[in-house]
Coordinates of C-alpha atoms in Angstrom, one line a residue:
M50 CA -9.1 -130.6 42.2
V51 CA -10.1 -127.5 44.7
R52 CA -13.2 -126.4 44.3
T53 CA -14.5 -123.1 45.8
R54 CA -17.8 -121.1 45.8
F55 CA -19.5 -117.9 46.6
A56 CA -23.4 -117.9 47.1
P57 CA -24.6 -114.8 47.4
S58 CA -28.7 -113.8 48.2
P59 CA -30.2 -111.9 45.6
T60 CA -31.7 -109.0 48.5
G61 CA -29.7 -106.1 47.5
Y62 CA -26.7 -104.4 46.2
L63 CA -23.5 -106.2 46.0
H64 CA -21.5 -105.6 49.1
I65 CA -17.5 -105.0 50.0
G66 CA -17.3 -107.3 52.3
G67 CA -18.8 -110.0 49.8
V68 CA -16.4 -108.6 47.0
R69 CA -13.8 -109.2 49.3
T70 CA -15.3 -113.2 50.1
A71 CA -15.9 -113.7 46.7
L72 CA -12.2 -112.4 45.7
F73 CA -10.6 -114.7 48.0
C74 CA -12.4 -117.7 46.8
W75 CA -11.6 -116.7 43.4
L76 CA -7.6 -116.3 44.2
F77 CA -7.3 -119.6 45.7
A78 CA -9.5 -121.6 43.3
R79 CA -7.2 -119.9 40.5
R80 CA -4.5 -120.1 42.4
H81 CA -4.7 -124.0 43.1
G82 CA -5.8 -124.8 39.2
G83 CA -9.4 -125.3 40.5
R84 CA -12.9 -124.2 39.2
F85 CA -14.9 -121.1 41.2
V86 CA -18.5 -121.7 41.3
L87 CA -21.3 -119.2 41.6
R88 CA -24.5 -119.9 43.4
I89 CA -26.9 -118.0 44.2
D90 CA -28.7 -118.5 47.4
D91 CA -32.1 -116.9 46.9
T92 CA -34.1 -119.6 49.5
D93 CA -35.7 -116.6 51.4
Q94 CA -38.0 -115.3 48.8
Q95 CA -39.8 -113.0 50.9
R96 CA -36.5 -110.8 51.0
N97 CA -35.0 -111.4 48.1
V98 CA -34.9 -109.1 44.8
E99 CA -35.0 -110.3 41.5
E100 CA -33.7 -106.8 40.1
A101 CA -30.3 -107.4 42.3
L102 CA -30.0 -109.8 40.9
A103 CA -28.1 -108.7 37.9
P104 CA -25.4 -106.1 39.7
I105 CA -24.7 -108.6 41.7
L106 CA -23.3 -110.6 38.1
H107 CA -22.3 -107.1 36.3
G108 CA -20.6 -106.1 39.6
L109 CA -18.2 -109.4 39.6
R110 CA -17.7 -109.8 35.6
W111 CA -16.6 -105.1 36.1
L112 CA -14.1 -106.7 38.4
G113 CA -12.7 -109.1 36.7
I114 CA -14.1 -112.2 39.0
D115 CA -15.2 -114.5 36.5
W116 CA -16.6 -117.8 37.3
D117 CA -16.4 -120.9 35.9
E118 CA -20.2 -122.6 36.7
G119 CA -23.3 -120.6 37.7
P120 CA -25.6 -118.4 36.3
E121 CA -25.3 -117.4 32.9
V122 CA -22.6 -119.9 32.3
G123 CA -24.0 -123.4 33.2
G124 CA -22.2 -126.0 34.4
P125 CA -22.6 -129.7 35.0
Y126 CA -24.1 -129.7 38.7
G127 CA -26.9 -126.9 38.1
P128 CA -29.5 -125.7 38.3
Y129 CA -27.2 -123.0 40.4
Y130 CA -30.0 -121.2 41.6
Q131 CA -31.1 -122.8 44.9
S132 CA -34.6 -121.8 44.4
Q133 CA -34.8 -124.1 41.5
R134 CA -33.6 -127.1 43.6
A135 CA -36.3 -127.2 45.9
D136 CA -37.1 -130.9 45.0
R137 CA -33.3 -132.0 46.5
Y138 CA -33.6 -130.2 49.8
R139 CA -37.4 -132.1 50.5
A140 CA -36.1 -135.1 50.0
V141 CA -33.1 -135.0 52.2
A142 CA -35.2 -133.0 55.0
E143 CA -37.8 -136.3 54.7
R144 CA -34.4 -138.4 55.0
L145 CA -32.9 -136.7 57.8
L146 CA -36.3 -137.5 59.8
A147 CA -36.3 -140.9 58.9
D148 CA -32.9 -141.2 60.4
G149 CA -34.2 -139.9 63.7
L150 CA -31.8 -136.6 62.6
A151 CA -34.5 -134.5 62.5
Y152 CA -38.1 -134.1 63.9
R153 CA -41.2 -132.2 63.2
D154 CA -42.2 -129.7 65.5
Y155 CA -45.8 -127.8 66.2
A156 CA -44.7 -125.3 68.5
T157 CA -46.2 -122.0 68.1
P158 CA -43.9 -118.7 68.0
E159 CA -45.7 -117.4 71.1
E160 CA -45.2 -120.7 72.9
I161 CA -41.0 -121.2 72.2
Q162 CA -40.9 -117.5 73.3
A163 CA -42.4 -117.9 76.7
E164 CA -39.7 -120.9 77.1
R165 CA -37.2 -118.9 75.7
K166 CA -38.1 -115.8 79.0
A167 CA -39.1 -118.8 80.8
V168 CA -35.0 -119.6 81.4
Q169 CA -33.8 -116.3 80.6
Q170 CA -35.4 -115.6 84.3
L171 CA -33.4 -118.4 85.7
K172 CA -30.3 -116.7 83.9
R173 CA -29.8 -120.3 81.8
P174 CA -28.9 -120.0 78.1
F175 CA -32.0 -121.4 76.2
I176 CA -31.8 -124.7 74.9
Y177 CA -35.7 -125.8 73.1
S178 CA -37.1 -128.4 75.7
R179 CA -38.7 -130.3 72.6
R180 CA -42.3 -130.2 74.2
W181 CA -44.0 -130.2 71.1
M182 CA -41.9 -132.7 68.6
A183 CA -43.7 -135.4 67.3
E184 CA -41.9 -138.3 66.3
T185 CA -45.0 -140.8 65.1
S186 CA -47.4 -140.5 62.5
Q187 CA -50.4 -140.9 65.9
Q188 CA -48.3 -137.5 67.6
Q189 CA -48.3 -135.6 64.4
A190 CA -51.9 -136.3 63.7
R191 CA -52.7 -135.4 67.2
F192 CA -51.1 -131.7 66.8
E193 CA -52.2 -131.3 63.4
A194 CA -56.2 -132.1 64.3
E195 CA -55.1 -128.8 66.8
G196 CA -55.1 -126.8 63.8
R197 CA -51.3 -126.6 64.8
Q198 CA -48.7 -126.6 61.7
G199 CA -45.8 -128.2 61.6
V200 CA -41.8 -127.0 60.7
V201 CA -38.8 -129.6 60.8
R202 CA -36.0 -129.0 63.3
L203 CA -32.5 -130.3 63.5
K204 CA -32.2 -133.1 66.5
M205 CA -28.9 -132.1 67.4
P206 CA -26.8 -133.8 70.1
R207 CA -27.1 -133.0 73.7
E208 CA -23.5 -134.2 74.4
G209 CA -19.8 -134.0 73.5
R210 CA -18.5 -131.3 71.3
L211 CA -17.4 -130.5 67.8
V212 CA -14.2 -129.6 66.8
V213 CA -13.2 -127.8 63.5
D214 CA -9.9 -127.6 61.6
D215 CA -10.3 -123.9 60.5
L216 CA -7.8 -122.9 57.8
V217 CA -7.7 -119.6 59.1
R218 CA -8.8 -120.0 62.7
G219 CA -7.1 -123.2 63.6
Q220 CA -8.8 -125.7 65.9
V221 CA -12.6 -124.3 66.9
E222 CA -14.2 -126.3 69.3
F223 CA -18.0 -125.6 69.8
E224 CA -20.2 -127.8 73.0
W225 CA -23.1 -129.7 71.1
A226 CA -25.2 -129.2 74.1
Q227 CA -25.2 -125.2 73.6
E228 CA -26.5 -126.2 69.6
Q229 CA -30.0 -125.1 69.3
D230 CA -32.0 -127.2 67.0
H231 CA -32.8 -124.9 64.2
V232 CA -35.3 -125.0 61.8
I233 CA -34.7 -126.8 58.0
Q234 CA -38.3 -127.0 56.6
R235 CA -40.8 -124.3 57.4
A236 CA -44.7 -125.3 57.3
D237 CA -44.9 -124.4 53.6
G238 CA -42.0 -127.0 52.9
S239 CA -40.1 -124.3 51.7
C240 CA -36.3 -125.9 53.1
L241 CA -33.7 -123.1 54.5
Y242 CA -30.3 -122.1 53.9
H243 CA -28.8 -124.3 56.0
L244 CA -29.8 -126.9 54.8
A245 CA -29.4 -126.1 51.4
S246 CA -26.4 -125.0 51.8
V247 CA -24.8 -128.6 52.9
V248 CA -27.0 -130.0 50.3
D249 CA -25.8 -127.9 47.4
D250 CA -21.7 -127.8 49.1
H251 CA -21.9 -131.6 48.5
E252 CA -23.4 -131.9 45.0
F253 CA -21.6 -129.4 43.7
Q254 CA -18.0 -130.9 45.4
I255 CA -17.6 -128.2 47.1
T256 CA -13.6 -128.6 48.4
H257 CA -13.3 -125.3 50.4
V258 CA -15.8 -123.5 51.9
I259 CA -14.1 -120.2 52.3
R260 CA -17.0 -117.3 53.9
A261 CA -17.2 -115.0 56.2
E262 CA -16.3 -114.9 60.3
E263 CA -20.7 -114.4 60.6
H264 CA -21.0 -117.6 59.1
L265 CA -18.5 -119.5 61.7
S266 CA -22.1 -120.0 64.2
N267 CA -23.5 -121.3 61.2
T268 CA -20.6 -124.2 60.9
P269 CA -22.1 -127.1 63.9
R270 CA -25.3 -127.1 62.2
Q271 CA -24.1 -128.1 59.1
V272 CA -21.2 -130.2 59.6
F273 CA -23.8 -132.4 61.5
I274 CA -26.1 -132.2 58.7
A275 CA -23.4 -133.0 56.1
Q276 CA -22.4 -136.2 58.8
G277 CA -25.3 -137.2 59.5
L278 CA -26.0 -137.7 55.3
G279 CA -22.6 -138.9 54.7
Y280 CA -21.2 -136.3 53.1
E281 CA -17.5 -135.9 53.3
L282 CA -16.6 -132.6 54.9
P283 CA -15.1 -129.6 53.1
Q284 CA -12.3 -127.1 54.4
Y285 CA -13.7 -124.6 56.2
A286 CA -12.1 -121.3 56.0
H287 CA -14.0 -118.4 57.6
L288 CA -12.3 -114.6 56.8
P289 CA -12.0 -111.7 58.7
Y290 CA -14.6 -109.4 58.8
V291 CA -14.5 -106.0 56.9
A292 CA -14.9 -103.5 60.0
E293 CA -16.3 -99.5 59.5
P294 CA -13.3 -96.6 59.0
G295 CA -11.6 -96.1 62.4
S296 CA -13.7 -98.5 64.3
R297 CA -13.7 -102.6 64.8
N298 CA -17.9 -102.9 64.4
K299 CA -18.6 -104.1 60.8
L300 CA -19.2 -102.2 58.1
S301 CA -23.0 -102.4 57.0
K302 CA -24.1 -100.4 54.0
R303 CA -27.4 -99.6 56.5
K304 CA -24.7 -97.0 58.1
L305 CA -24.1 -94.3 55.6
A306 CA -25.2 -91.2 57.5
K307 CA -22.6 -92.6 60.7
Y308 CA -19.5 -93.1 57.9
L309 CA -20.0 -89.8 56.1
K310 CA -18.9 -88.1 60.5
N311 CA -15.6 -89.4 59.4
R312 CA -14.1 -86.8 57.2
D313 CA -12.0 -88.6 54.3
F314 CA -15.0 -91.1 53.8
A315 CA -17.3 -87.7 53.8
Q316 CA -15.1 -86.7 51.0
R317 CA -15.1 -89.6 48.8
V318 CA -18.5 -89.7 48.4
E319 CA -18.8 -85.9 47.7
H320 CA -16.4 -86.0 44.8
G321 CA -18.8 -88.9 43.9
R322 CA -21.7 -87.4 43.8
K323 CA -20.6 -84.6 42.2
I324 CA -19.8 -87.5 39.4
A325 CA -23.0 -89.4 39.6
E326 CA -25.2 -86.2 39.5
A327 CA -23.6 -84.7 36.5
I328 CA -24.1 -87.4 34.4
G329 CA -27.4 -88.1 35.5
L330 CA -27.3 -91.5 38.3
K331 CA -29.2 -91.6 41.3
T332 CA -28.0 -90.7 44.6
D333 CA -29.8 -91.6 47.6
P334 CA -27.9 -93.7 50.2
E335 CA -29.2 -97.1 49.4
A336 CA -28.0 -96.9 45.6
F337 CA -25.1 -94.8 45.8
N338 CA -22.8 -95.8 48.6
P339 CA -18.8 -96.5 49.1
V340 CA -19.4 -99.4 51.0
I341 CA -21.5 -100.8 47.3
V342 CA -19.3 -101.8 44.7
D343 CA -21.5 -100.0 41.8
F344 CA -20.4 -97.1 43.3
Y345 CA -17.0 -97.2 42.4
E346 CA -17.9 -98.6 38.9
Q347 CA -20.3 -95.3 38.1
V348 CA -17.5 -92.8 39.8
G349 CA -15.2 -94.2 37.2
Y350 CA -12.6 -96.1 39.5
L351 CA -9.8 -99.2 38.1
P352 CA -11.2 -102.2 39.1
D353 CA -7.3 -103.8 39.8
A354 CA -7.0 -101.0 42.3
I355 CA -10.3 -102.3 43.9
V356 CA -8.9 -105.3 43.7
N357 CA -5.7 -104.9 45.0
Y358 CA -7.0 -102.9 47.9
L359 CA -9.5 -105.4 48.9
A360 CA -7.0 -108.5 48.7
L361 CA -5.1 -106.3 51.1
L362 CA -8.1 -106.5 53.4
G363 CA -7.5 -109.5 55.7
W364 CA -4.4 -111.1 53.3
S365 CA -0.9 -109.4 53.2
L366 CA 2.3 -111.4 51.7
D367 CA 4.7 -109.6 53.9
D368 CA 5.2 -106.2 55.7
Q369 CA 6.1 -103.9 52.8
T370 CA 4.7 -105.7 49.1
E371 CA 1.6 -103.3 48.6
H372 CA 0.6 -103.5 44.5
F373 CA -0.1 -106.4 42.8
T374 CA -1.0 -107.2 39.4
R375 CA -4.0 -110.0 39.2
Q376 CA -1.1 -112.1 37.5
E377 CA 1.3 -111.8 41.4
L378 CA -1.7 -111.9 43.4
L379 CA -3.1 -115.6 41.7
Q380 CA 0.7 -116.7 42.1
S381 CA 0.7 -115.4 45.7
F382 CA -2.1 -115.8 47.9
S383 CA -2.3 -118.5 50.3
M384 CA -5.3 -119.2 53.1
E385 CA -1.8 -119.4 55.6
R386 CA -1.4 -115.3 55.2
V387 CA -5.0 -114.4 55.7
N388 CA -5.5 -112.5 59.4
K389 CA -7.5 -113.5 62.5
A390 CA -8.3 -109.8 62.9
P391 CA -11.1 -107.7 61.5
A392 CA -9.3 -105.5 58.8
S393 CA -10.4 -101.8 58.7
F394 CA -12.3 -100.6 55.6
D395 CA -10.9 -97.0 54.4
C396 CA -11.3 -94.9 51.9
Q397 CA -8.7 -93.6 51.5
K398 CA -6.6 -96.2 51.6
L399 CA -8.6 -97.5 48.5
W400 CA -8.1 -94.1 46.9
A401 CA -4.6 -94.1 47.1
F402 CA -4.6 -97.5 44.9
Q403 CA -7.1 -95.9 42.9
E404 CA -4.1 -93.2 42.2
H405 CA -1.6 -95.4 41.7
Y406 CA -3.2 -97.4 39.0
M407 CA -4.4 -93.9 36.9
Q408 CA -0.7 -93.1 36.5
Q409 CA -0.2 -96.4 35.4
V410 CA -3.0 -96.0 32.3
P411 CA -1.6 -94.8 28.7
D412 CA -3.4 -91.6 27.5
D413 CA -5.1 -93.4 24.7
E414 CA -6.7 -95.6 27.3
K415 CA -7.9 -92.7 29.6
I416 CA -9.4 -91.1 26.8
R417 CA -11.1 -94.4 26.2
M418 CA -12.6 -94.2 29.8
V419 CA -13.3 -90.2 30.0
L420 CA -15.2 -90.0 26.8
P421 CA -18.6 -91.7 28.2
Y422 CA -18.5 -89.2 31.0
L423 CA -19.1 -86.2 28.7
Q424 CA -21.6 -88.3 26.6
K425 CA -23.4 -89.2 29.8
A426 CA -22.9 -85.3 30.9
G427 CA -24.4 -84.3 27.5
L428 CA -21.4 -82.0 27.0
A429 CA -19.8 -84.0 24.3
A430 CA -22.6 -84.9 22.4
S431 CA -23.4 -82.3 20.1
Q432 CA -19.8 -82.3 18.7
P433 CA -18.3 -83.8 16.2
P434 CA -16.6 -87.5 17.2
G435 CA -13.5 -86.3 16.0
E436 CA -13.1 -83.2 17.1
V437 CA -14.5 -84.2 20.7
E438 CA -11.8 -86.9 20.4
A439 CA -9.0 -84.5 19.7
R440 CA -9.9 -82.1 22.2
V441 CA -10.2 -84.6 25.1
A442 CA -7.1 -86.3 24.5
R443 CA -5.3 -82.4 24.8
I444 CA -6.7 -81.9 28.4
V445 CA -6.2 -85.8 29.4
R446 CA -2.3 -85.0 28.5
A447 CA -2.6 -81.5 30.0
A448 CA -4.6 -82.8 33.1
G449 CA -1.6 -85.2 33.6
D450 CA -2.1 -86.7 37.2
R451 CA -5.6 -83.9 38.3
I452 CA -7.5 -87.1 36.9
K453 CA -7.1 -90.2 39.0
T454 CA -11.0 -91.3 38.0
A455 CA -12.5 -91.5 34.7
G456 CA -15.5 -89.9 36.5
D457 CA -12.6 -86.3 37.1
V458 CA -12.9 -85.0 33.2
L459 CA -15.9 -83.5 34.3
D460 CA -13.9 -81.3 36.1
Y461 CA -12.8 -79.6 32.8
A462 CA -16.8 -79.1 31.8
D463 CA -15.4 -76.0 31.0
F464 CA -13.6 -76.9 27.6
F465 CA -16.9 -78.0 26.6
V466 CA -19.8 -75.5 27.3
P467 CA -21.1 -72.8 25.2
D468 CA -19.4 -69.6 25.6
D469 CA -22.3 -67.7 26.1
E470 CA -23.0 -70.2 28.5
L471 CA -19.9 -70.3 31.1
P472 CA -20.8 -70.6 34.9
Y473 CA -18.5 -68.4 36.6
D474 CA -17.3 -69.4 40.3
E475 CA -18.8 -66.3 42.2
K476 CA -16.0 -65.8 44.6
A477 CA -13.6 -66.5 42.0
L478 CA -14.5 -63.4 39.9
Q479 CA -14.4 -60.9 42.8
K480 CA -11.4 -61.9 44.2
R481 CA -9.6 -62.0 40.7
L482 CA -11.8 -59.8 38.3
R483 CA -13.5 -56.8 41.0
Q484 CA -11.6 -55.9 43.7
P485 CA -8.1 -56.4 42.4
P486 CA -7.4 -52.1 41.3
G487 CA -6.8 -52.4 37.3
A488 CA -7.9 -55.5 36.8
V489 CA -10.0 -55.2 34.4
E490 CA -8.3 -52.7 32.3
L491 CA -5.4 -55.4 32.5
L492 CA -7.3 -57.9 31.2
R493 CA -8.4 -55.7 28.7
K494 CA -5.0 -54.9 27.1
F495 CA -4.3 -58.6 27.6
Q496 CA -6.9 -59.3 25.2
A497 CA -6.3 -57.0 22.5
Q498 CA -2.7 -59.3 22.7
L499 CA -4.3 -62.6 22.1
A500 CA -6.4 -61.1 19.1
A501 CA -3.2 -60.3 17.4
A502 CA -1.4 -63.4 18.0
D503 CA -0.6 -65.3 14.9
A504 CA 0.2 -68.7 16.8
Y505 CA -1.9 -69.9 19.0
D506 CA -0.4 -72.4 20.7
A507 CA 1.0 -72.9 24.7
E508 CA 4.7 -72.2 23.4
T509 CA 3.5 -69.1 22.0
L510 CA 1.0 -67.9 24.5
G511 CA 3.4 -68.6 27.3
K512 CA 5.8 -65.9 25.5
L513 CA 3.1 -63.7 24.5
L514 CA 2.2 -63.5 28.2
H515 CA 5.8 -62.9 29.5
D516 CA 6.1 -60.5 27.7
F517 CA 3.3 -58.6 28.4
V518 CA 4.2 -58.6 32.1
E519 CA 7.1 -57.2 31.2
N520 CA 6.5 -54.4 29.0
E521 CA 3.5 -53.3 32.0
G522 CA 5.8 -53.8 34.9
I523 CA 3.7 -56.1 36.9
G524 CA 3.6 -59.2 39.0
I525 CA 3.0 -62.6 36.5
G526 CA 0.1 -63.4 39.7
Q527 CA -1.8 -59.7 38.8
I528 CA -2.8 -61.2 35.1
I529 CA -2.7 -64.6 35.7
H530 CA -5.5 -65.6 37.9
A531 CA -7.8 -63.1 35.9
V532 CA -7.5 -64.6 32.8
R533 CA -7.6 -68.4 34.5
V534 CA -11.2 -66.8 35.8
A535 CA -12.6 -65.0 32.1
V536 CA -11.5 -68.2 30.1
T537 CA -12.8 -70.8 32.8
G538 CA -15.2 -69.5 35.1
K539 CA -13.2 -70.6 37.8
A540 CA -9.8 -70.1 39.7
V541 CA -8.1 -73.8 39.5
G542 CA -7.0 -75.6 37.0
F543 CA -4.1 -77.1 34.6
G544 CA -1.6 -74.7 33.4
L545 CA -3.0 -71.8 31.8
F546 CA -1.1 -71.6 28.6
D547 CA -2.4 -75.5 27.6
T548 CA -6.1 -74.0 28.6
L549 CA -5.8 -71.3 26.3
A550 CA -4.3 -73.2 23.3
I551 CA -7.3 -76.1 23.8
L552 CA -9.8 -73.3 24.0
G553 CA -8.8 -71.4 20.9
K554 CA -8.7 -68.1 20.2
A555 CA -11.9 -67.4 19.6
S556 CA -13.6 -68.9 22.4
C557 CA -10.8 -67.7 24.7
L558 CA -11.8 -63.9 23.2
A559 CA -15.5 -64.5 23.8
R560 CA -15.2 -65.6 26.9
I561 CA -13.1 -62.6 28.2
E562 CA -15.3 -60.2 27.0
R563 CA -18.1 -61.5 28.5
A564 CA -16.5 -62.4 31.7
I565 CA -15.6 -58.6 31.6
R566 CA -19.3 -57.6 31.3
Q567 CA -19.7 -60.0 34.7
V568 CA -17.5 -57.1 36.3

């Protein structure tokens, strides 16, 4: 049975590149009727952030990337936290020492660095001399008598080569002589990632290690450990990294300031920040960043749009097909179609996927999606639920494709604020009411027509305005823009007649009166 794993470290928010790796592991396992395992690689206790685990689990669940074994699910090979498996790793380290595949080393960091500098001056690659290696108990005792603390290093081969058949990259060769004697156990007895990962992959019966390309360089030391222990090797697949917008450099959550120089990236951040601030979320770069999955949930993207887009970051079915349902992805995904080249992250492309998927969402579901944003922004809390839902339903239908994310409903906050608190866009007020000669007089006349209207639906209001334009002998632009600014406070929005009908007669008359006073 195919068994894949995703093994994040809880050191921060869930990165887009990490999600893409998790998605490929999940798709491959599901495609082959296998099991997808979530393991938490928390061996680095100094960098681990306990609070960061919850967003990782939540983000995967939000995207629909469910796991068969792991945290909060359990399974036959647990525990699924490396911090809880320390005894296993220490036992394996002792076994490697006993078999001569590792050694205790008592060099200080300064001594290692001095060796490194000396070799660099000779313009040769650095390979540790093993000068402070202790292979006997007597050597160990002598070094410890000097007050030295020992670590455990792998005793890597110094000749020959390793050939790895990678499912993405084909045959990859490594010269053993260029591999370092990597530390696998610290002086305090805790074991490092390289050892822990190999042990866990074996004990969890992982058949395919699908991971980011930057782990390719880790493969020789991990193969050495596995072969030394007599483990059957998994198949490796190293995915192309996700690149920065318009660049071949790796995408990083720490480079937001740089990415904001990209107009499209900056546009998406500003769009998201406007929504987040309205509902009281933090918008500091650490927590609010399009390189992090949380950003998209907070703004109101659809999980299927993100999954579809991320699937195409390094994989394609053909040169034409872009849109896949979740089931179509599961049926189509294969490692043979994964590219070697980096895949550039494009905020606007993801936005296009979001637009496409949002257009498929039925109005009833959109209403459920947008209501929490109005409630969090304090716009719907004081009104009866039935009345709010009815108004939201009318707004959703009238706005149509203008609502591209769930948070975009906040663009229509003017429908929920009290009439005497409606904010006005000063530029719009100046352009549509203050500057045009006679604008206020026309608005006052139209206000009287609205007050006299018996029916107040969009169709009736449309006829009323066109009759008004004809009777006054004016162009429709001379009144329609002034009315919109007066009742919404801004210059743009969906159809004016729908707007007037949704607001209702009393609100429209009160808002026009207030706008006239602003002039």
